[in-house]
Amino acid sequence: MEILNQIAEFLEKGEDKSVHDLTEQALKNGVPATQILNQALIAGMDVIGEKFRAHEIFLPDVLLAARAMQAGMELLKPLLTLAEQSGLGKIVIGTVKGDLHDIGKNLVGIMLKGAGFEVIDLGKDVSPEKFVDTAINEKAGIIGMSALLTTTMPVMNNVVELLKQKKLKDQIKVIVGGAPASEEFAAEIGADAYAFDAASAVERVKQL
Ligand code: B1M
């Protein structure tokens, strides 16, 4: 669909106003929010990731693209969070210490809220203690962690270890996600689940 390609292209150029306006237009045209998300915003961000890896673009370009992505996501958010049901349970989410990537984590939070979970979002750069203390104080049954850097993945392990130390590993379940994470990694650190994307995160959290 042409408008989805255009949104992706403007996102790649970091033009937040155009991304906002075209996203609004696409919604008016009846394009489903999830299609705009997957085929325009995430698709555009994937291209940015590839170009950054190939040194074709630099950090300021990535920042502009991230801002443009947020501009589109702001419009999609209310549509993705139209709660289907409520009272499913409480989950604490955040991006782990040392890691500032929060777009994917925000998306996971939006989808979980949309599915009826109460989500406590601790933001980014979250310490293991903060994850665990918040889960205890808020009586949340699940901790969800996001990491986008191979260097910050070990923090997820620290959270699992802290739960073990406090003898809470059985009561508080852990789900991990983010580009460098995997089923194998989750199993290795003793997490209860791994999710590849926001939609599967909802499924896995429901199972937990
Ligand atoms: Co950076 N960055 N970045 N970055 N960045 C990556 C991750 C990188 C892969 C780019 C690359 O080299 N190709 C690379 C990591 C390499 C590695 O570790 N292997 C990288 C790097 C190196 C860095 C810096 C170190 C760069 C530097 O300073 N030299 C730096 C680190 C800063 C820090 O965190 N301390 C840095 C900074 C940044 C920005 C701040 C500029 C910006 C982030 C802005 C923000 O988030 N507010 C940024 C961005 C935007 C990216 C890329 C291009 C896009 C990430 C993104 O938002 N994707 C990224 C390349 C890439 O991933 N293709 C890259 C869209 C998002 C919807 O997907 O986050 O994967 P994602 O989330 C998905 C799934 O992973 C999953 O569901 C989401 C939705 O489907 N998921 C979960 C995520 N969390 C989950 C949790 C769950 C379940 C599923 O359960 C709880």
Coordinates of N, CA, C and O in Angstrom, one line a residue, residues 1 22 29 35-36 54 67 74 83-84 106 124 133 159 168 175 184 187 193 195 201-202:
M1 N 0.9 -1.2 0.0 CA 0.0 0.0 0.0 C 0.9 1.2 0.0 O 1.8 1.4 0.8
L22 N 0.7 11.6 7.9 CA 0.3 10.4 7.0 C -0.3 9.3 7.8 O -1.1 8.6 7.3
N29 N -8.3 6.7 6.3 CA -8.6 5.9 5.1 C -9.0 4.4 5.5 O -9.3 3.6 4.7
Q35 N -1.6 -2.7 11.1 CA -0.9 -2.8 9.8 C 0.0 -1.6 9.6 O 1.1 -1.7 9.1
I36 N -0.4 -0.4 10.1 CA 0.4 0.8 10.0 C 1.7 0.6 10.9 O 2.8 0.8 10.5
A54 N 25.4 -0.8 8.8 CA 26.4 -0.7 7.7 C 27.1 0.6 7.6 O 27.8 0.9 6.6
R67 N 12.3 9.5 16.9 CA 11.4 10.6 17.2 C 10.2 10.5 16.2 O 9.0 10.7 16.6
E74 N 2.2 7.6 18.8 CA 1.2 8.4 19.7 C -0.2 8.3 19.1 O -1.1 8.2 19.9
A83 N -8.9 -1.5 25.7 CA -8.8 -2.7 26.5 C -10.0 -3.7 26.1 O -11.1 -3.3 26.1
E84 N -9.5 -4.9 25.8 CA -10.5 -6.0 25.5 C -11.2 -6.5 26.8 O -12.3 -6.8 26.8
N106 N 8.0 0.0 25.0 CA 6.7 0.8 25.0 C 5.6 0.1 24.3 O 4.5 0.1 24.7
K124 N 13.3 3.3 31.2 CA 14.5 2.6 30.8 C 15.6 2.8 31.8 O 15.4 3.4 32.8
D133 N 12.1 -4.8 43.7 CA 11.3 -4.1 44.7 C 10.0 -3.6 44.3 O 9.0 -3.7 45.0
V159 N 18.6 -9.9 37.5 CA 17.3 -9.8 38.1 C 16.8 -11.2 38.5 O 16.3 -11.4 39.6
L168 N 12.0 -15.7 45.8 CA 10.8 -15.2 45.1 C 10.6 -15.8 43.7 O 9.7 -15.4 43.0
I175 N 9.7 -12.6 32.2 CA 9.7 -12.7 30.7 C 10.7 -11.7 30.1 O 10.8 -10.6 30.6
E184 N 16.8 -19.6 23.8 CA 17.9 -20.2 24.5 C 18.5 -19.4 25.6 O 18.8 -19.9 26.7
A187 N 16.2 -19.5 28.6 CA 16.3 -20.8 29.3 C 17.7 -20.8 30.1 O 17.7 -21.2 31.3
A193 N 10.0 -17.1 30.4 CA 9.5 -17.0 29.0 C 10.3 -16.0 28.2 O 11.0 -15.1 28.8
A195 N 9.8 -13.6 24.5 CA 8.8 -13.3 23.4 C 9.6 -12.5 22.3 O 10.4 -11.6 22.6
A201 N 4.4 -11.4 23.1 CA 4.6 -11.1 24.5 C 3.3 -11.2 25.2 O 3.2 -11.8 26.3
V202 N 2.2 -10.7 24.6 CA 0.9 -10.8 25.2 C 0.5 -12.3 25.4 O 0.0 -12.7 26.5

